[in-house]
Amino acid sequence: MPCQVFFDIFAPMNKNQIRLFLPALALIIAFLASCSSDPMDKFIGTWIAEDVQADVDTTRLGPEQLSKVIEDYRSFNFQFLANDSMNLIARGNPYPGTWEFRDDEQAIYIEMGGTSAPEPLKFADYEDGKLINTNETQLGTIVVTYIKQKD
């Protein structure tokens, strides 16, 4: 049946018309394929810390300790995979989990293996192609901006 449809389209055309039609058809197919790509694809890959901002109580956390905390946050990478699985890479060690993007919130939620969290935790907001992770701690707020690493 599909062959018959193909034949019905091209049978009334001469060779010159077919030569003009086929490149246009290829462009249309390529355009439609690019439009129908999964919006989740923009997250697939490795995300690295671009910036760490700490607004913390420095009377309880000295400069050396703060520097260490910031360095630890900078060392975390996240690998988001196509099958909704992920790895948190901390100090070179992978920690597996799962992830999901919630379009209504423009946010990524994660679940890490071995945790007792009853539901996925909000990891980061998605803004202007970056992931913004905000951590409220007893000492203050730490905001980490992640960018997707170039392949």
N, CA and C of each residue as an Amber inpcrd file, in Angstrom:
protein
   453
   0.8080000  -1.1980000   0.0000000   0.0000000   0.0000000   0.0000000
   0.8590000   1.2740000   0.0000000   1.9050000   1.3920000   0.8880000
   2.7220000   2.6030000   0.8440000   3.4000000   2.7950000  -0.5100000
   3.7910000   1.7060000  -1.1550000   4.4230000   1.8200000  -2.4720000
   3.4410000   2.3830000  -3.4900000   2.1950000   2.0150000  -3.3850000
   1.1720000   2.5080000  -4.3000000   0.9950000   4.0190000  -4.1260000
   1.0090000   4.4900000  -2.8790000   0.8730000   5.9170000  -2.6100000
   2.0550000   6.6650000  -3.2310000   3.2430000   6.1300000  -3.0450000
   4.4490000   6.7210000  -3.6170000   4.3340000   6.7840000  -5.1390000
   3.8800000   5.6900000  -5.7350000   3.7170000   5.6350000  -7.1890000
   2.6640000   6.6490000  -7.6550000   1.5700000   6.7670000  -6.8960000
   0.5050000   7.6980000  -7.2620000   0.9870000   9.1470000  -7.2470000
   1.9200000   9.4600000  -6.3630000   2.4460000  10.8250000  -6.2780000
   3.3570000  11.1220000  -7.4590000   4.2570000  10.1880000  -7.7770000
   5.2800000  10.4530000  -8.7780000   4.8860000  10.0880000 -10.2140000
   3.8780000   9.2510000 -10.4110000   3.5080000   8.8020000 -11.7570000
   3.1570000   9.9480000 -12.7000000   2.3810000  10.9540000 -12.2640000
   2.0180000  12.0170000 -13.2070000   3.1410000  13.0260000 -13.4630000
   4.2820000  12.9090000 -12.7730000   5.3690000  13.8810000 -12.9260000
   6.3660000  13.4240000 -13.9790000   6.9370000  14.4010000 -14.7000000
   8.0180000  14.0580000 -15.6170000   9.3410000  14.1170000 -14.8450000
  10.4420000  13.7720000 -15.4930000  11.7400000  13.6930000 -14.8190000
  12.1690000  15.0370000 -14.2270000  11.9340000  16.1110000 -14.9310000
  12.3200000  17.4320000 -14.4240000  11.5260000  17.8120000 -13.1710000
  10.2450000  17.4840000 -13.1600000   9.4320000  17.7750000 -11.9880000
   9.9050000  16.9380000 -10.7840000  10.2440000  15.6840000 -11.0260000
  10.7270000  14.8200000  -9.9490000  12.0530000  15.3560000  -9.4110000
  12.9390000  15.8130000 -10.3050000  14.2310000  16.3650000  -9.8710000
  14.0380000  17.5990000  -8.9870000  13.0260000  18.3870000  -9.2550000
  12.7470000  19.5630000  -8.4250000  12.0390000  19.1770000  -7.1150000
  11.1930000  18.1790000  -7.2080000  10.3790000  17.7890000  -6.0550000
  11.2030000  17.0600000  -4.9820000  12.0960000  16.1880000  -5.3660000
  12.8370000  15.3730000  -4.3930000  13.6920000  16.2140000  -3.4370000
  14.4670000  17.2050000  -3.9190000  15.2200000  18.0230000  -2.9490000
  14.2900000  18.7930000  -1.9960000  13.1710000  19.2780000  -2.5170000
  12.2260000  19.9850000  -1.6560000  11.6490000  19.0370000  -0.6050000
  11.3530000  17.8130000  -1.0060000  10.8420000  16.8060000  -0.0770000
  11.8890000  16.4950000   0.9930000  13.1470000  16.3890000   0.5930000
  14.2200000  16.1170000   1.5530000  14.3390000  17.2460000   2.5710000
  14.2310000  18.4990000   2.1100000  14.2830000  19.6420000   3.0240000
  13.1090000  19.6430000   3.9910000  11.9370000  19.3130000   3.4970000
  10.7500000  19.2630000   4.3590000  10.9160000  18.1840000   5.4230000
  11.4000000  17.0180000   5.0310000  11.6070000  15.9220000   5.9770000
  12.6500000  16.3120000   7.0230000  13.7460000  16.9350000   6.5870000
  14.7910000  17.3540000   7.5230000  14.2450000  18.3960000   8.5020000
  13.4460000  19.3350000   8.0040000  12.8550000  20.3500000   8.8720000
  11.9230000  19.7210000   9.8940000  11.0700000  18.8180000   9.4490000
  10.1350000  18.1670000  10.3670000  10.8710000  17.3210000  11.4020000
  11.9450000  16.6770000  10.9960000  12.7220000  15.8720000  11.9410000
  13.3500000  16.7540000  13.0040000  13.8360000  17.9260000  12.6290000
  14.4490000  18.8240000  13.6170000  13.3980000  19.4010000  14.5510000
  12.1940000  19.5980000  14.0770000  11.1310000  20.1480000  14.9210000
  10.6080000  19.1180000  15.9100000  10.6910000  17.8750000  15.5770000
  10.1000000  16.8490000  16.4260000  11.1020000  16.2300000  17.3910000
  12.3030000  16.8140000  17.5270000  13.2640000  16.2380000  18.4620000
  12.7500000  16.4120000  19.8820000  13.1460000  15.5200000  20.7330000
  12.7100000  15.4950000  22.1180000  13.2710000  16.7090000  22.8550000
  12.4200000  17.5140000  23.5060000  12.9300000  18.6750000  24.2330000
  13.8700000  18.2960000  25.3680000  13.8140000  17.0620000  25.8160000
  14.7090000  16.5970000  26.8800000  16.1490000  16.4740000  26.3860000
  16.3460000  16.4030000  25.0770000  17.6900000  16.2350000  24.5230000
  18.6410000  17.3530000  24.9370000  18.1040000  18.5480000  25.2010000
  18.9830000  19.6610000  25.5600000  19.6710000  19.4380000  26.9090000
  19.1670000  18.5030000  27.6980000  19.7720000  18.2260000  28.9990000
  20.7730000  17.0760000  28.9630000  20.7020000  16.2400000  27.9300000
  21.5570000  15.0580000  27.8600000  23.0130000  15.4960000  27.7330000
  23.8430000  15.0060000  28.6300000  25.2600000  15.3460000  28.6170000
  25.7570000  15.6490000  30.0190000  26.9510000  16.1950000  30.0840000
  27.5920000  16.5060000  31.3590000  27.4620000  17.9950000  31.6630000
  27.0460000  18.2980000  32.8680000  26.8900000  19.6740000  33.3350000
  27.9380000  19.9450000  34.3930000  28.6480000  21.0620000  34.2340000
  29.7290000  21.4260000  35.1530000  29.4200000  22.7880000  35.7930000
  29.9830000  22.9970000  36.9810000  29.7660000  24.2560000  37.6910000
  30.4990000  25.3830000  36.9730000  29.7530000  26.4120000  36.6300000
  30.3330000  27.6010000  36.0180000  30.6340000  28.6460000  37.0900000
  29.7550000  28.7110000  38.1010000  29.8870000  29.7440000  39.1180000
  29.2800000  29.2410000  40.4210000  29.8950000  29.6320000  41.5470000
  29.3700000  29.3240000  42.8770000  29.3400000  30.6270000  43.6650000
  28.1480000  30.9900000  44.1420000  27.9830000  32.1830000  44.9620000
  27.5120000  31.7540000  46.3450000  28.1920000  32.2440000  47.3840000
  27.8360000  31.8860000  48.7520000  27.4980000  33.1370000  49.5460000
  26.2830000  33.1570000  50.0720000  25.8550000  34.2270000  50.9690000
  25.6200000  33.5530000  52.3230000  26.7060000  33.4220000  53.1110000
  26.6600000  32.6470000  54.3470000  27.1500000  33.4780000  55.5290000
  26.8470000  32.9990000  56.7120000  27.2710000  33.6330000  57.9580000
  28.7550000  33.3390000  58.1730000  29.5950000  34.3050000  57.8550000
  31.0480000  34.0920000  57.9580000  31.5450000  34.1240000  59.3980000
  30.6680000  34.5000000  60.3460000  31.0850000  34.4220000  61.7490000
  31.0650000  32.9720000  62.2230000  30.2960000  32.1280000  61.5390000
  30.2260000  30.7030000  61.9020000  31.0400000  29.8310000  60.9500000
  31.4420000  30.3950000  59.8320000  32.2020000  29.6410000  58.8400000
  33.3610000  30.5190000  58.3850000  34.5740000  30.1340000  58.7520000
  35.7450000  30.9350000  58.4210000  36.0610000  30.9210000  56.9390000
  36.9410000  31.8260000  56.5050000  37.2890000  31.9260000  55.0840000
  37.8510000  30.6240000  54.5040000  38.6670000  29.9230000  55.2550000
  39.2280000  28.6530000  54.7530000  38.1450000  27.6040000  54.5740000
  37.2330000  27.5380000  55.5460000  36.1320000  26.5760000  55.4480000
  35.2080000  26.9370000  54.2890000  34.9250000  28.2220000  54.1290000
  34.0760000  28.6680000  53.0280000  34.7180000  28.3410000  51.6900000
  36.0100000  28.5700000  51.5910000  36.7350000  28.2460000  50.3650000
  36.6350000  26.7560000  50.0550000  36.7280000  25.9180000  51.0770000
  36.6210000  24.4620000  50.8880000  35.2190000  24.0710000  50.4230000
  34.1940000  24.6840000  51.0180000  32.8060000  24.4010000  50.6300000
  32.5860000  24.7740000  49.1580000  33.0570000  25.9590000  48.7750000
  32.9040000  26.4010000  47.3940000  33.6460000  25.4650000  46.4470000
  34.8340000  25.0580000  46.8150000  35.6080000  24.1210000  45.9810000
  34.8790000  22.7910000  45.8230000  34.2680000  22.3150000  46.9160000
  33.4950000  21.0640000  46.8360000  32.3370000  21.2110000  45.8510000
  31.5980000  22.3120000  45.9330000  30.4890000  22.5260000  44.9980000
  30.9930000  22.6150000  43.5600000  32.1260000  23.2560000  43.3460000
  32.6970000  23.3530000  41.9910000  33.0940000  21.9880000  41.4290000
  33.4160000  21.0590000  42.3080000  33.9000000  19.7500000  41.8480000
  32.7690000  18.8090000  41.4230000  31.5160000  19.1410000  41.7450000
  30.3980000  18.2730000  41.3780000  30.0340000  18.4620000  39.9110000
  29.9170000  17.3600000  39.1960000  29.4250000  17.3350000  37.8170000
  28.2070000  16.4300000  37.7800000  27.3330000  16.6980000  36.8350000
  26.1460000  15.8710000  36.6650000  26.0820000  15.3890000  35.2310000
  25.8870000  14.0900000  35.0630000  25.7050000  13.5010000  33.7350000
  24.2510000  13.0730000  33.6230000  23.5070000  13.7320000  32.7330000
  22.1220000  13.3530000  32.4820000  22.0990000  12.4810000  31.2350000
  21.5250000  11.2900000  31.3590000  21.4960000  10.3200000  30.2730000
  20.0930000  10.2510000  29.6680000  20.0130000   9.7400000  28.4400000
  18.7590000   9.7280000  27.6780000  17.6860000   8.8430000  28.3010000
  18.0620000   7.8840000  29.0940000  17.0750000   6.9530000  29.6530000
  16.5870000   7.3910000  31.0350000  16.6680000   8.6810000  31.3290000
  16.2550000   9.2770000  32.6000000  17.1560000   8.8820000  33.7650000
  18.2720000   8.2370000  33.4760000  19.2170000   7.9560000  34.5500000
  20.2730000   9.0590000  34.5650000  21.0040000   9.1430000  35.6470000
  22.0020000  10.1930000  35.7890000  23.1060000   9.7100000  36.7110000
  24.1950000  10.4490000  36.6810000  25.2860000  10.2320000  37.6170000
  25.6930000  11.5790000  38.1920000  25.8050000  11.6210000  39.5040000
  26.4490000  12.7450000  40.1740000  27.9090000  12.3210000  40.3010000
  28.8100000  13.1160000  39.7680000  30.2350000  12.8120000  39.8590000
  30.8240000  13.7170000  40.9390000  31.2340000  13.1080000  42.0440000
  31.8120000  13.8480000  43.1560000  33.1730000  13.2470000  43.4870000
  34.2040000  14.0840000  43.4090000  35.5790000  13.6450000  43.6570000
  35.9430000  12.4300000  42.7900000  35.4550000  12.4420000  41.5620000
  35.7730000  11.3860000  40.6110000  34.9370000  10.1300000  40.7450000
  34.0440000  10.0770000  41.7130000  33.2100000   8.8890000  41.9340000
  31.7900000   9.1310000  41.4390000  31.2420000   8.1870000  40.6540000
  29.8640000   8.3450000  40.1770000  28.8520000   7.8340000  41.2080000
  27.7900000   8.6040000  41.3970000  26.6860000   8.2030000  42.2550000
  25.4340000   8.2080000  41.3930000  24.8520000   7.0140000  41.1440000
  23.7300000   6.9150000  40.2130000  22.4200000   7.4360000  40.7950000
  21.5730000   7.8490000  39.8820000  20.2380000   8.3070000  40.2510000
  19.3780000   8.4190000  39.0140000  18.2430000   9.0550000  39.1730000
  17.3390000   9.3100000  38.0440000  16.9880000  10.7950000  38.0440000
  16.5130000  11.2640000  36.8910000  16.1570000  12.6730000  36.7500000
  14.9230000  12.8250000  35.8900000  14.2760000  13.9630000  36.0480000
  13.1330000  14.3200000  35.2040000  13.0680000  15.8330000  35.0920000
  12.6110000  16.2980000  33.9480000  12.4010000  17.7350000  33.7340000
  10.9110000  17.9980000  33.8220000  10.5480000  18.9570000  34.6470000
   9.1480000  19.3520000  34.7820000   8.9610000  20.6740000  34.0390000
   8.3240000  20.5510000  32.8850000   8.1670000  21.6880000  31.9800000
   7.3760000  22.8260000  32.6240000   6.3500000  22.4920000  33.4110000
   5.5250000  23.5370000  34.0200000   6.3130000  24.3950000  35.0130000
   7.3610000  23.8360000  35.6060000   8.1960000  24.5810000  36.5510000
   9.5250000  25.0080000  35.9430000   9.8540000  24.4770000  34.7560000
  11.1660000  24.6980000  34.1490000  12.2620000  24.3200000  35.1480000
  12.1220000  23.1010000  35.6960000  13.0460000  22.6460000  36.7310000
  13.3620000  21.1620000  36.5550000  14.5520000  20.7880000  37.0120000
  14.9720000  19.3820000  37.0170000  14.8520000  18.8450000  38.4330000
  14.2650000  17.6680000  38.5290000  14.1480000  16.9500000  39.7990000
  14.9920000  15.6830000  39.7060000  15.6100000  15.3190000  40.8340000
  16.4590000  14.1300000  40.8370000  16.1090000  13.2290000  42.0180000
  16.4370000  11.9600000  41.8470000  16.3930000  10.9680000  42.9220000
  17.7360000  10.2560000  42.8940000  18.3850000  10.2190000  44.0350000
  19.6800000   9.5480000  44.1290000  19.4760000   8.1880000  44.7680000
  20.1770000   7.1760000  44.2500000  20.0980000   5.8340000  44.8080000
  20.5820000   5.8300000  46.2510000  19.9150000   5.0430000  47.0900000
  20.3390000   4.9110000  48.4710000  19.8260000   5.9920000  49.4010000
  19.0010000   6.9160000  48.8940000  18.4450000   7.9410000  49.7830000
  17.0460000   7.5310000  50.1980000  16.5900000   8.1010000  51.2700000
  15.2630000   7.7580000  51.7720000  14.2260000   8.8240000  51.4390000
  14.5380000   9.7000000  50.4970000  13.5930000  10.7520000  50.1170000
  12.3380000  10.1090000  49.5220000  11.1420000  10.5340000  49.9910000
   9.9010000   9.9190000  49.5070000   9.5440000  10.2830000  48.0730000
  10.1170000  11.3510000  47.5560000   9.8310000  11.7700000  46.1830000
  11.0450000  12.5070000  45.6300000  11.0840000  12.7130000  44.3220000
  12.2360000  13.4230000  43.7420000  12.4080000  14.8160000  44.3650000
  13.6570000  15.2240000  44.4920000  13.9830000  16.5310000  45.0370000
  14.2870000  17.5050000  43.9100000  13.8510000  18.7400000  44.0750000
  14.1590000  19.7530000  43.0740000  15.6590000  20.0110000  43.1050000
  16.2980000  19.8070000  41.9620000  17.7440000  20.0170000  41.8530000
  18.0660000  21.4240000  41.3740000  17.4130000  21.8510000  40.2910000
  17.7850000  23.1420000  39.7070000  16.6720000  23.6820000  38.8210000
  16.6500000  25.0060000  38.7240000  15.7890000  25.6850000  37.7550000
  16.5550000  25.7980000  36.4440000  15.8240000  25.7420000  35.3350000
  16.4330000  25.8850000  34.0130000  16.1600000  27.2920000  33.5190000
  17.2330000  28.0870000  33.3680000  17.1020000  29.4750000  32.9270000
  18.1810000  29.7980000  31.9050000  17.7740000  30.2590000  30.7510000
  18.7050000  30.7090000  29.7090000  19.7890000  29.6750000  29.4030000
  19.4010000  28.4020000  29.3260000  20.3490000  27.3420000  28.9790000
  21.2570000  26.9200000  30.1220000  20.9800000  27.3900000  31.3230000
  21.7930000  27.0410000  32.4880000  20.9150000  26.4160000  33.5600000
  21.5370000  25.6080000  34.4120000  20.8570000  25.0440000  35.5670000
  21.2940000  25.8240000  36.7990000  20.3220000  26.3500000  37.5270000
  20.5940000  27.1560000  38.7150000  20.1560000  26.3530000  39.9370000
  21.1370000  25.9200000  40.7300000  20.9090000  25.1030000  41.9140000
  21.0540000  25.9970000  43.1500000  19.9770000  26.1090000  43.9370000
  19.9870000  26.9390000  45.1340000  19.8980000  26.0480000  46.3670000
  20.8710000  26.2080000  47.2600000  20.9270000  25.4110000  48.4840000
  20.7680000  26.3110000  49.6980000  19.6860000  26.1110000  50.4270000
  19.4740000  26.8320000  51.6810000  20.0490000  25.9730000  52.7960000
  21.0200000  26.5170000  53.5250000  21.6510000  25.7870000  54.6200000
  21.4680000  26.5750000  55.9140000  21.8760000  25.9950000  57.0310000
  21.7990000  26.6930000  58.3160000  22.7190000  27.9030000  58.3420000
  23.7310000  27.9000000  57.5010000  24.7040000  28.9850000  57.4780000
  24.3900000  30.0570000  56.4340000  23.4400000  29.7830000  55.5400000
  23.1060000  30.7430000  54.5000000  22.7270000  30.0600000  53.1990000
  22.8730000  30.7880000  52.1010000  22.4690000  30.2970000  50.7830000
  23.6800000  30.1400000  49.8760000  23.7070000  29.0120000  49.1650000
  24.7500000  28.7620000  48.1680000  24.0470000  28.5210000  46.8400000
  24.4220000  29.2880000  45.8320000  23.8220000  29.1710000  44.5020000
  24.9100000  28.7270000  43.5250000  24.6450000  27.6020000  42.8520000
  25.5910000  27.0620000  41.8840000  24.9530000  27.1240000  40.5030000
  25.6600000  27.7050000  39.5580000  25.2050000  27.7730000  38.1720000
  25.9680000  26.7300000  37.3710000  25.2260000  25.8240000  36.7320000
  25.8190000  24.7690000  35.9130000  25.5920000  25.0700000  34.4350000
  26.5920000  24.7740000  33.6320000  26.4770000  24.8770000  32.1800000
  26.7640000  23.5180000  31.5720000  26.1940000  23.2970000  30.4040000
  26.4170000  22.0240000  29.7170000  27.7960000  22.0400000  29.0890000
  28.5540000  21.0010000  29.3840000  29.9150000  20.8810000  28.8380000
  29.8390000  20.5780000  27.3550000  30.6800000  21.2460000  26.5930000
  30.7360000  20.9940000  25.1460000  31.2940000  19.5970000  24.9120000
  30.6860000  18.9000000  23.9420000  31.1340000  17.5330000  23.6420000
  32.4810000  17.5000000  22.9830000
